[in-house]
Amino acid sequence: MSLDRRTFLQLTAAIQTAAALGVGPAQAQKADGLAFGPAEPFSWEGLKRQAKELAAKPYESPPRPDPEIVRQIDYDAHGKLRFKLENALWGEGGSVYPLSFQHVGLYFQKTVRMHLIEKGASREINYNPNLFMGGPDHVARKLGPEPSAFAGFWVHESRNDAGWKKAEPWATFLGASYFRAVGELGQVGLSARGLALGPGTASPEEFPDFISFWFEPAPTENDPVIVNALMDSPSLTGTYRFAMRRGKGVVMDIDASLNLRKPVERMGMAPLTSMYWFSETVKPTAIDWRPEIHDSDGLAVWNGKGEHFWRPLNNPSRIMVSSFVDQAPRGFGLCQRDRNFENYQDGVKYQLRPTAWVEPLGDWGEGAIQLTEIPTDDEIHDNIVAMWVPKDPTAAGKTYDYRYRLHWLADEPYPSPLARCMATRLGNGGQPGQPRPKGVRKFMVEFKGDVLSKLPFGTKPEAVLSASRGQFSYVYTEAVPNEIPGHWRAQFDFTVEGKDPVEMRLYLKHGAEVLSETWLYQYHPF
């Protein structure tokens, strides 16, 4: 992305209370309220046909309002474009969840068309600079009515809550095909995307755009907000249908249909994007005053065979792509398991960041869950991508249909009943009071769960270890000395030659009984 993560977060936070744009066409229009274009028939199947027809034509980038003016709408200028929430779409009726719209600017330069659906017909929501605060002298006032200067939208809390105008929105769509939602702990964090094209490859990554949205109302809080979207990019077109429900967190049912203009080297479906700088696992000396900085600390997978595994995230020295081959996966997600404020010490509340979990609906066939880890030296960059990549090569003219449910929660919606990995800690190998051997690393891997608390007194779980190369020594398990039942750790030293990454695997068992999920780790010798 051309927009770094810190700027993106600051920008969206700065306009968090921005006003939205209007009422339904059946209501009387206010002086500065929404205006609508002519009614046109709309259907999901019709939108899919439109996308297929578009894929048969050469790609054209979405319109951009006057570039010279838009480049002047920098961070500070964009922050002043606050929205008049008294004009929010559905702010006075028609749907329980009002919508507001975001303005183009230096970091979001492309036009996104917005439409309201009523009784099977859609009407475009016309751009009007008077819908935004900022004053008559704001540089954005120099933009004309065409092309539209809308860049994205936010979904606000229920109108039944008198404080909805002051509350943070619970779903936001802004920039390319990026979107995110509030988790059940009341915070946003990682993002999702409609599609990822080529992350971690030698070629520049391609970022498809949502170029148009169509909104369907939610009459009650028990109903979903329906958002239909049209995607376009040099490689493909697509249609997306989001059915978004606000509960203890947010759950989105997503239907997607993709039409390829040309083959794609690595097409990632249901991608999640997050930030991992460092944690308790590996932290260079005095790199930062805070103990940990990350929006997610691991990739969790429930594979087609029913196995749960946990892969702690890395901040590698070069781009790394890990593939977990699977068939009909049951789910995967980027998770924030560490919920202890003491481990972050930061007012941005990293300990409350949501877990995002992808639940396939239907059989996704053969492929791989791919994890891309990109080096970073700061928290301003999203450097983690997790996605599903189909096994078969892509082909021009082919259509891909898939469905999934995206959970924004505090934890996985279907956690393993076994003990789960809670921390991975690395240090120098060897024994206290003796010279520390070079090239030997000590690992402490913590697990916690009721199944471990039920072990008979005096019984220790067995650590089952394997690695792609190298040797283990001093392997044993012990209860973590914190008086928390069911909290154990496996300790071992690991010796390996060379600097190439090592794939490691660990789980706990007692006799023939498996006691824990599987810990997978990519160790980078240093």
PDB file of N, CA and C in Angstrom, residues 25 70 74 89 123 152 232 250 286 308 330 342 381 432 483-484 487:
ATOM      1  N   PRO A  25     -34.716   8.373  -0.256  1.00  0.00           N
ATOM      2  CA  PRO A  25     -35.394   9.209  -1.242  1.00  0.00           C
ATOM      3  C   PRO A  25     -36.869   9.397  -0.958  1.00  0.00           C
ATOM      4  N   VAL A  70      -6.918  17.009  -4.999  1.00  0.00           N
ATOM      5  CA  VAL A  70      -6.953  15.881  -4.064  1.00  0.00           C
ATOM      6  C   VAL A  70      -5.621  15.748  -3.324  1.00  0.00           C
ATOM      7  N   ASP A  74      -4.396  16.610   2.494  1.00  0.00           N
ATOM      8  CA  ASP A  74      -3.471  15.756   3.236  1.00  0.00           C
ATOM      9  C   ASP A  74      -4.085  15.328   4.564  1.00  0.00           C
ATOM     10  N   LEU A  89     -27.246   8.650   6.136  1.00  0.00           N
ATOM     11  CA  LEU A  89     -28.175   7.746   5.473  1.00  0.00           C
ATOM     12  C   LEU A  89     -28.821   6.866   6.534  1.00  0.00           C
ATOM     13  N   ARG A 123     -30.634   3.807  -6.489  1.00  0.00           N
ATOM     14  CA  ARG A 123     -30.442   5.203  -6.873  1.00  0.00           C
ATOM     15  C   ARG A 123     -29.087   5.638  -6.348  1.00  0.00           C
ATOM     16  N   GLY A 152     -15.290   5.993   0.663  1.00  0.00           N
ATOM     17  CA  GLY A 152     -15.631   4.840   1.486  1.00  0.00           C
ATOM     18  C   GLY A 152     -16.818   5.149   2.369  1.00  0.00           C
ATOM     19  N   ASP A 232     -12.989  -4.143  -9.291  1.00  0.00           N
ATOM     20  CA  ASP A 232     -12.324  -4.106 -10.581  1.00  0.00           C
ATOM     21  C   ASP A 232     -10.828  -3.951 -10.361  1.00  0.00           C
ATOM     22  N   VAL A 250     -18.775  -8.640  15.540  1.00  0.00           N
ATOM     23  CA  VAL A 250     -19.384  -8.492  14.221  1.00  0.00           C
ATOM     24  C   VAL A 250     -19.176  -9.797  13.458  1.00  0.00           C
ATOM     25  N   ALA A 286      16.449  -3.346  23.661  1.00  0.00           N
ATOM     26  CA  ALA A 286      16.173  -1.901  23.682  1.00  0.00           C
ATOM     27  C   ALA A 286      15.617  -1.379  22.362  1.00  0.00           C
ATOM     28  N   HIS A 308      -6.245 -28.836  15.101  1.00  0.00           N
ATOM     29  CA  HIS A 308      -6.020 -27.428  15.411  1.00  0.00           C
ATOM     30  C   HIS A 308      -4.518 -27.199  15.549  1.00  0.00           C
ATOM     31  N   ARG A 330     -11.563 -26.053   7.677  1.00  0.00           N
ATOM     32  CA  ARG A 330     -12.708 -25.676   8.507  1.00  0.00           C
ATOM     33  C   ARG A 330     -12.615 -24.230   8.989  1.00  0.00           C
ATOM     34  N   GLU A 342      -0.332  -5.595  30.868  1.00  0.00           N
ATOM     35  CA  GLU A 342       1.045  -5.478  31.353  1.00  0.00           C
ATOM     36  C   GLU A 342       2.052  -5.897  30.293  1.00  0.00           C
ATOM     37  N   HIS A 381       3.399  -0.300   9.835  1.00  0.00           N
ATOM     38  CA  HIS A 381       3.197  -1.081   8.620  1.00  0.00           C
ATOM     39  C   HIS A 381       2.452  -2.380   8.918  1.00  0.00           C
ATOM     40  N   PRO A 432      22.288 -23.244  33.489  1.00  0.00           N
ATOM     41  CA  PRO A 432      22.778 -22.179  34.371  1.00  0.00           C
ATOM     42  C   PRO A 432      24.092 -22.574  35.046  1.00  0.00           C
ATOM     43  N   GLU A 483       0.740 -21.004  39.934  1.00  0.00           N
ATOM     44  CA  GLU A 483      -0.432 -21.514  40.649  1.00  0.00           C
ATOM     45  C   GLU A 483      -1.713 -21.441  39.819  1.00  0.00           C
ATOM     46  N   ILE A 484      -1.590 -21.398  38.502  1.00  0.00           N
ATOM     47  CA  ILE A 484      -2.760 -21.438  37.616  1.00  0.00           C
ATOM     48  C   ILE A 484      -2.951 -22.870  37.153  1.00  0.00           C
ATOM     49  N   HIS A 487      -1.722 -24.894  33.487  1.00  0.00           N
ATOM     50  CA  HIS A 487      -0.763 -24.063  32.772  1.00  0.00           C
ATOM     51  C   HIS A 487       0.597 -24.745  32.826  1.00  0.00           C
TER      52      HIS A 487
END
